[in-house]
Amino acid sequence: MSGDTMNGNVALVIVSHSRMIARGTADMVAQMVGSEVTAVPCGGDPAGGLGTSVAEISDAIRQAFAGNAQGVLVIVDLGGAETNSEMAIEMLPEAMQARIQISDAPIVEGAIMAAAEASSGAPLSAVGKAAEEVGRE
């Protein structure tokens, strides 16, 4: 599907070293903006500890796009999550890569502000800006 046929809202992928933080943040987004914005949690290592996985991040981004999202904002908590997110994005098709942005905004507050912006149908650049503004207030 080309970018011209995408008409859904921007989706979020929440990447935290803690699976519980990622899930809790996605749950808050769902409770605050409803089903208008997809928020896919991703984090923790397979053994249940702290960590992130390039393959899981890639899968989460694909899941976010599956809902007809016009773009995906990946919100990360720590440096390793950002590095792994960058590697995950590089594994995706170029057409998809062009519609993904990474944000290191405060994970909970950034996700909530981004989701509120996304729920209005705003483009990826505005959704990313809304997340980033949280840390500058």
mmCIF file with all atom_site columns, C-alpha atoms in Angstrom:
data_model
loop_
_atom_site.group_PDB
_atom_site.id
_atom_site.type_symbol
_atom_site.label_atom_id
_atom_site.label_alt_id
_atom_site.label_comp_id
_atom_site.label_asym_id
_atom_site.label_entity_id
_atom_site.label_seq_id
_atom_site.pdbx_PDB_ins_code
_atom_site.Cartn_x
_atom_site.Cartn_y
_atom_site.Cartn_z
_atom_site.occupancy
_atom_site.B_iso_or_equiv
_atom_site.pdbx_formal_charge
_atom_site.auth_seq_id
_atom_site.auth_comp_id
_atom_site.auth_asym_id
_atom_site.auth_atom_id
_atom_site.pdbx_PDB_model_num
ATOM 1   C CA . MET A 1 1   ? 0.000  0.000   0.000  1.00 0.00 ? 1   MET A CA 1
ATOM 2   C CA . SER A 1 2   ? 1.460  3.380   -0.911 1.00 0.00 ? 2   SER A CA 1
ATOM 3   C CA . GLY A 1 3   ? 1.646  6.338   1.444  1.00 0.00 ? 3   GLY A CA 1
ATOM 4   C CA . ASP A 1 4   ? -1.055 8.088   -0.598 1.00 0.00 ? 4   ASP A CA 1
ATOM 5   C CA . THR A 1 5   ? -3.643 5.490   0.427  1.00 0.00 ? 5   THR A CA 1
ATOM 6   C CA . MET A 1 6   ? -2.920 5.742   4.151  1.00 0.00 ? 6   MET A CA 1
ATOM 7   C CA . ASN A 1 7   ? -5.671 7.675   5.857  1.00 0.00 ? 7   ASN A CA 1
ATOM 8   C CA . GLY A 1 8   ? -5.508 6.463   9.454  1.00 0.00 ? 8   GLY A CA 1
ATOM 9   C CA . ASN A 1 9   ? -4.048 8.380   12.361 1.00 0.00 ? 9   ASN A CA 1
ATOM 10  C CA . VAL A 1 10  ? -0.392 8.197   13.321 1.00 0.00 ? 10  VAL A CA 1
ATOM 11  C CA . ALA A 1 11  ? 0.224  5.153   15.521 1.00 0.00 ? 11  ALA A CA 1
ATOM 12  C CA . LEU A 1 12  ? 2.625  4.875   18.448 1.00 0.00 ? 12  LEU A CA 1
ATOM 13  C CA . VAL A 1 13  ? 5.139  2.209   19.377 1.00 0.00 ? 13  VAL A CA 1
ATOM 14  C CA . ILE A 1 14  ? 6.194  2.443   23.027 1.00 0.00 ? 14  ILE A CA 1
ATOM 15  C CA . VAL A 1 15  ? 9.701  0.984   23.495 1.00 0.00 ? 15  VAL A CA 1
ATOM 16  C CA . SER A 1 16  ? 10.812 0.626   27.106 1.00 0.00 ? 16  SER A CA 1
ATOM 17  C CA . HIS A 1 17  ? 13.406 -1.578  28.725 1.00 0.00 ? 17  HIS A CA 1
ATOM 18  C CA . SER A 1 18  ? 10.556 -2.628  31.017 1.00 0.00 ? 18  SER A CA 1
ATOM 19  C CA . ARG A 1 19  ? 7.712  -4.614  29.457 1.00 0.00 ? 19  ARG A CA 1
ATOM 20  C CA . MET A 1 20  ? 5.419  -3.412  32.252 1.00 0.00 ? 20  MET A CA 1
ATOM 21  C CA . ILE A 1 21  ? 6.174  0.264   31.595 1.00 0.00 ? 21  ILE A CA 1
ATOM 22  C CA . ALA A 1 22  ? 5.565  -0.178  27.860 1.00 0.00 ? 22  ALA A CA 1
ATOM 23  C CA . ARG A 1 23  ? 2.264  -1.979  28.480 1.00 0.00 ? 23  ARG A CA 1
ATOM 24  C CA . GLY A 1 24  ? 1.150  0.488   31.137 1.00 0.00 ? 24  GLY A CA 1
ATOM 25  C CA . THR A 1 25  ? 1.894  3.455   28.893 1.00 0.00 ? 25  THR A CA 1
ATOM 26  C CA . ALA A 1 26  ? -0.006 1.889   25.980 1.00 0.00 ? 26  ALA A CA 1
ATOM 27  C CA . ASP A 1 27  ? -2.895 1.204   28.353 1.00 0.00 ? 27  ASP A CA 1
ATOM 28  C CA . MET A 1 28  ? -2.947 4.860   29.466 1.00 0.00 ? 28  MET A CA 1
ATOM 29  C CA . VAL A 1 29  ? -3.011 5.982   25.841 1.00 0.00 ? 29  VAL A CA 1
ATOM 30  C CA . ALA A 1 30  ? -5.937 3.652   25.112 1.00 0.00 ? 30  ALA A CA 1
ATOM 31  C CA . GLN A 1 31  ? -7.860 4.892   28.141 1.00 0.00 ? 31  GLN A CA 1
ATOM 32  C CA . MET A 1 32  ? -7.267 8.556   27.307 1.00 0.00 ? 32  MET A CA 1
ATOM 33  C CA . VAL A 1 33  ? -7.831 8.603   23.539 1.00 0.00 ? 33  VAL A CA 1
ATOM 34  C CA . GLY A 1 34  ? -9.715 5.372   22.917 1.00 0.00 ? 34  GLY A CA 1
ATOM 35  C CA . SER A 1 35  ? -9.296 3.349   19.778 1.00 0.00 ? 35  SER A CA 1
ATOM 36  C CA . GLU A 1 36  ? -8.536 6.362   17.577 1.00 0.00 ? 36  GLU A CA 1
ATOM 37  C CA . VAL A 1 37  ? -4.785 5.862   18.078 1.00 0.00 ? 37  VAL A CA 1
ATOM 38  C CA . THR A 1 38  ? -3.003 2.529   18.051 1.00 0.00 ? 38  THR A CA 1
ATOM 39  C CA . ALA A 1 39  ? -0.319 2.248   20.753 1.00 0.00 ? 39  ALA A CA 1
ATOM 40  C CA . VAL A 1 40  ? 1.780  -0.905  20.548 1.00 0.00 ? 40  VAL A CA 1
ATOM 41  C CA . PRO A 1 41  ? 3.891  -1.741  23.623 1.00 0.00 ? 41  PRO A CA 1
ATOM 42  C CA . CYS A 1 42  ? 7.312  -3.289  23.162 1.00 0.00 ? 42  CYS A CA 1
ATOM 43  C CA . GLY A 1 43  ? 9.990  -3.989  25.718 1.00 0.00 ? 43  GLY A CA 1
ATOM 44  C CA . GLY A 1 44  ? 11.670 -6.238  28.182 1.00 0.00 ? 44  GLY A CA 1
ATOM 45  C CA . ASP A 1 45  ? 13.808 -9.219  27.320 1.00 0.00 ? 45  ASP A CA 1
ATOM 46  C CA . PRO A 1 46  ? 12.355 -12.663 26.547 1.00 0.00 ? 46  PRO A CA 1
ATOM 47  C CA . ALA A 1 47  ? 13.350 -13.950 29.998 1.00 0.00 ? 47  ALA A CA 1
ATOM 48  C CA . GLY A 1 48  ? 11.265 -11.269 31.700 1.00 0.00 ? 48  GLY A CA 1
ATOM 49  C CA . GLY A 1 49  ? 14.105 -8.927  32.624 1.00 0.00 ? 49  GLY A CA 1
ATOM 50  C CA . LEU A 1 50  ? 15.034 -5.499  31.331 1.00 0.00 ? 50  LEU A CA 1
ATOM 51  C CA . GLY A 1 51  ? 16.016 -4.950  27.722 1.00 0.00 ? 51  GLY A CA 1
ATOM 52  C CA . THR A 1 52  ? 14.843 -4.357  24.181 1.00 0.00 ? 52  THR A CA 1
ATOM 53  C CA . SER A 1 53  ? 14.929 -6.481  21.036 1.00 0.00 ? 53  SER A CA 1
ATOM 54  C CA . VAL A 1 54  ? 15.465 -5.287  17.472 1.00 0.00 ? 54  VAL A CA 1
ATOM 55  C CA . ALA A 1 55  ? 13.200 -8.052  16.125 1.00 0.00 ? 55  ALA A CA 1
ATOM 56  C CA . GLU A 1 56  ? 10.406 -7.255  18.604 1.00 0.00 ? 56  GLU A CA 1
ATOM 57  C CA . ILE A 1 57  ? 10.610 -3.541  17.807 1.00 0.00 ? 57  ILE A CA 1
ATOM 58  C CA . SER A 1 58  ? 10.403 -4.303  14.089 1.00 0.00 ? 58  SER A CA 1
ATOM 59  C CA . ASP A 1 59  ? 7.372  -6.539  14.703 1.00 0.00 ? 59  ASP A CA 1
ATOM 60  C CA . ALA A 1 60  ? 5.726  -3.822  16.831 1.00 0.00 ? 60  ALA A CA 1
ATOM 61  C CA . ILE A 1 61  ? 6.205  -1.236  14.076 1.00 0.00 ? 61  ILE A CA 1
ATOM 62  C CA . ARG A 1 62  ? 4.682  -3.601  11.517 1.00 0.00 ? 62  ARG A CA 1
ATOM 63  C CA . GLN A 1 63  ? 1.762  -4.190  13.889 1.00 0.00 ? 63  GLN A CA 1
ATOM 64  C CA . ALA A 1 64  ? 1.271  -0.434  14.256 1.00 0.00 ? 64  ALA A CA 1
ATOM 65  C CA . PHE A 1 65  ? 1.164  -0.008  10.472 1.00 0.00 ? 65  PHE A CA 1
ATOM 66  C CA . ALA A 1 66  ? -1.286 -2.909  10.120 1.00 0.00 ? 66  ALA A CA 1
ATOM 67  C CA . GLY A 1 67  ? -4.046 -0.637  11.400 1.00 0.00 ? 67  GLY A CA 1
ATOM 68  C CA . ASN A 1 68  ? -3.742 1.615   8.318  1.00 0.00 ? 68  ASN A CA 1
ATOM 69  C CA . ALA A 1 69  ? -1.601 4.194   10.149 1.00 0.00 ? 69  ALA A CA 1
ATOM 70  C CA . GLN A 1 70  ? -0.317 7.131   8.129  1.00 0.00 ? 70  GLN A CA 1
ATOM 71  C CA . GLY A 1 71  ? 2.911  6.962   10.127 1.00 0.00 ? 71  GLY A CA 1
ATOM 72  C CA . VAL A 1 72  ? 4.440  5.618   13.319 1.00 0.00 ? 72  VAL A CA 1
ATOM 73  C CA . LEU A 1 73  ? 6.067  7.517   16.163 1.00 0.00 ? 73  LEU A CA 1
ATOM 74  C CA . VAL A 1 74  ? 8.426  5.277   18.135 1.00 0.00 ? 74  VAL A CA 1
ATOM 75  C CA . ILE A 1 75  ? 8.827  6.614   21.676 1.00 0.00 ? 75  ILE A CA 1
ATOM 76  C CA . VAL A 1 76  ? 11.885 5.239   23.495 1.00 0.00 ? 76  VAL A CA 1
ATOM 77  C CA . ASP A 1 77  ? 13.012 5.370   27.111 1.00 0.00 ? 77  ASP A CA 1
ATOM 78  C CA . LEU A 1 78  ? 16.819 4.961   27.143 1.00 0.00 ? 78  LEU A CA 1
ATOM 79  C CA . GLY A 1 79  ? 19.743 5.023   24.709 1.00 0.00 ? 79  GLY A CA 1
ATOM 80  C CA . GLY A 1 80  ? 19.719 1.287   24.011 1.00 0.00 ? 80  GLY A CA 1
ATOM 81  C CA . ALA A 1 81  ? 16.060 1.435   23.054 1.00 0.00 ? 81  ALA A CA 1
ATOM 82  C CA . GLU A 1 82  ? 16.815 4.208   20.582 1.00 0.00 ? 82  GLU A CA 1
ATOM 83  C CA . THR A 1 83  ? 19.753 2.322   19.042 1.00 0.00 ? 83  THR A CA 1
ATOM 84  C CA . ASN A 1 84  ? 17.711 -0.875  18.718 1.00 0.00 ? 84  ASN A CA 1
ATOM 85  C CA . SER A 1 85  ? 14.789 1.090   17.259 1.00 0.00 ? 85  SER A CA 1
ATOM 86  C CA . GLU A 1 86  ? 17.088 2.608   14.637 1.00 0.00 ? 86  GLU A CA 1
ATOM 87  C CA . MET A 1 87  ? 18.333 -0.873  13.699 1.00 0.00 ? 87  MET A CA 1
ATOM 88  C CA . ALA A 1 88  ? 14.757 -2.208  13.570 1.00 0.00 ? 88  ALA A CA 1
ATOM 89  C CA . ILE A 1 89  ? 13.705 0.595   11.239 1.00 0.00 ? 89  ILE A CA 1
ATOM 90  C CA . GLU A 1 90  ? 16.640 -0.126  8.925  1.00 0.00 ? 90  GLU A CA 1
ATOM 91  C CA . MET A 1 91  ? 15.290 -3.688  8.511  1.00 0.00 ? 91  MET A CA 1
ATOM 92  C CA . LEU A 1 92  ? 11.932 -2.429  7.206  1.00 0.00 ? 92  LEU A CA 1
ATOM 93  C CA . PRO A 1 93  ? 11.040 -1.530  3.605  1.00 0.00 ? 93  PRO A CA 1
ATOM 94  C CA . GLU A 1 94  ? 12.148 1.973   2.559  1.00 0.00 ? 94  GLU A CA 1
ATOM 95  C CA . ALA A 1 95  ? 8.574  3.123   1.948  1.00 0.00 ? 95  ALA A CA 1
ATOM 96  C CA . MET A 1 96  ? 7.760  2.244   5.549  1.00 0.00 ? 96  MET A CA 1
ATOM 97  C CA . GLN A 1 97  ? 10.979 3.787   6.908  1.00 0.00 ? 97  GLN A CA 1
ATOM 98  C CA . ALA A 1 98  ? 10.005 7.152   5.434  1.00 0.00 ? 98  ALA A CA 1
ATOM 99  C CA . ARG A 1 99  ? 6.895  7.189   7.636  1.00 0.00 ? 99  ARG A CA 1
ATOM 100 C CA . ILE A 1 100 ? 8.599  6.454   10.983 1.00 0.00 ? 100 ILE A CA 1
ATOM 101 C CA . GLN A 1 101 ? 10.046 8.890   13.494 1.00 0.00 ? 101 GLN A CA 1
ATOM 102 C CA . ILE A 1 102 ? 11.828 8.173   16.782 1.00 0.00 ? 102 ILE A CA 1
ATOM 103 C CA . SER A 1 103 ? 11.264 10.325  19.863 1.00 0.00 ? 103 SER A CA 1
ATOM 104 C CA . ASP A 1 104 ? 13.113 10.266  23.152 1.00 0.00 ? 104 ASP A CA 1
ATOM 105 C CA . ALA A 1 105 ? 10.456 12.398  24.817 1.00 0.00 ? 105 ALA A CA 1
ATOM 106 C CA . PRO A 1 106 ? 9.463  11.459  28.378 1.00 0.00 ? 106 PRO A CA 1
ATOM 107 C CA . ILE A 1 107 ? 7.834  8.104   27.665 1.00 0.00 ? 107 ILE A CA 1
ATOM 108 C CA . VAL A 1 108 ? 4.506  8.425   29.503 1.00 0.00 ? 108 VAL A CA 1
ATOM 109 C CA . GLU A 1 109 ? 3.871  12.142  29.088 1.00 0.00 ? 109 GLU A CA 1
ATOM 110 C CA . GLY A 1 110 ? 5.232  12.133  25.535 1.00 0.00 ? 110 GLY A CA 1
ATOM 111 C CA . ALA A 1 111 ? 3.021  9.210   24.535 1.00 0.00 ? 111 ALA A CA 1
ATOM 112 C CA . ILE A 1 112 ? -0.090 10.866  25.971 1.00 0.00 ? 112 ILE A CA 1
ATOM 113 C CA . MET A 1 113 ? 0.589  14.193  24.240 1.00 0.00 ? 113 MET A CA 1
ATOM 114 C CA . ALA A 1 114 ? 1.487  12.455  20.968 1.00 0.00 ? 114 ALA A CA 1
ATOM 115 C CA . ALA A 1 115 ? -1.673 10.361  21.105 1.00 0.00 ? 115 ALA A CA 1
ATOM 116 C CA . ALA A 1 116 ? -3.823 13.418  21.758 1.00 0.00 ? 116 ALA A CA 1
ATOM 117 C CA . GLU A 1 117 ? -2.283 15.113  18.721 1.00 0.00 ? 117 GLU A CA 1
ATOM 118 C CA . ALA A 1 118 ? -2.560 11.957  16.590 1.00 0.00 ? 118 ALA A CA 1
ATOM 119 C CA . SER A 1 119 ? -6.233 11.527  17.485 1.00 0.00 ? 119 SER A CA 1
ATOM 120 C CA . SER A 1 120 ? -6.967 14.776  15.639 1.00 0.00 ? 120 SER A CA 1
ATOM 121 C CA . GLY A 1 121 ? -5.511 13.333  12.432 1.00 0.00 ? 121 GLY A CA 1
ATOM 122 C CA . ALA A 1 122 ? -2.308 15.375  12.670 1.00 0.00 ? 122 ALA A CA 1
ATOM 123 C CA . PRO A 1 123 ? 0.661  14.355  10.501 1.00 0.00 ? 123 PRO A CA 1
ATOM 124 C CA . LEU A 1 124 ? 3.679  12.503  11.906 1.00 0.00 ? 124 LEU A CA 1
ATOM 125 C CA . SER A 1 125 ? 5.792  15.664  12.182 1.00 0.00 ? 125 SER A CA 1
ATOM 126 C CA . ALA A 1 126 ? 3.166  17.355  14.396 1.00 0.00 ? 126 ALA A CA 1
ATOM 127 C CA . VAL A 1 127 ? 2.679  14.221  16.503 1.00 0.00 ? 127 VAL A CA 1
ATOM 128 C CA . GLY A 1 128 ? 6.435  13.986  17.083 1.00 0.00 ? 128 GLY A CA 1
ATOM 129 C CA . LYS A 1 129 ? 6.598  17.675  17.954 1.00 0.00 ? 129 LYS A CA 1
ATOM 130 C CA . ALA A 1 130 ? 3.783  17.286  20.488 1.00 0.00 ? 130 ALA A CA 1
ATOM 131 C CA . ALA A 1 131 ? 5.715  14.501  22.229 1.00 0.00 ? 131 ALA A CA 1
ATOM 132 C CA . GLU A 1 132 ? 8.946  16.522  22.242 1.00 0.00 ? 132 GLU A CA 1
ATOM 133 C CA . GLU A 1 133 ? 7.276  19.660  23.627 1.00 0.00 ? 133 GLU A CA 1
ATOM 134 C CA . VAL A 1 134 ? 6.600  17.855  26.929 1.00 0.00 ? 134 VAL A CA 1
ATOM 135 C CA . GLY A 1 135 ? 10.252 17.975  27.914 1.00 0.00 ? 135 GLY A CA 1
ATOM 136 C CA . ARG A 1 136 ? 10.556 21.658  27.121 1.00 0.00 ? 136 ARG A CA 1
ATOM 137 C CA . GLU A 1 137 ? 7.743  23.010  29.276 1.00 0.00 ? 137 GLU A CA 1
#
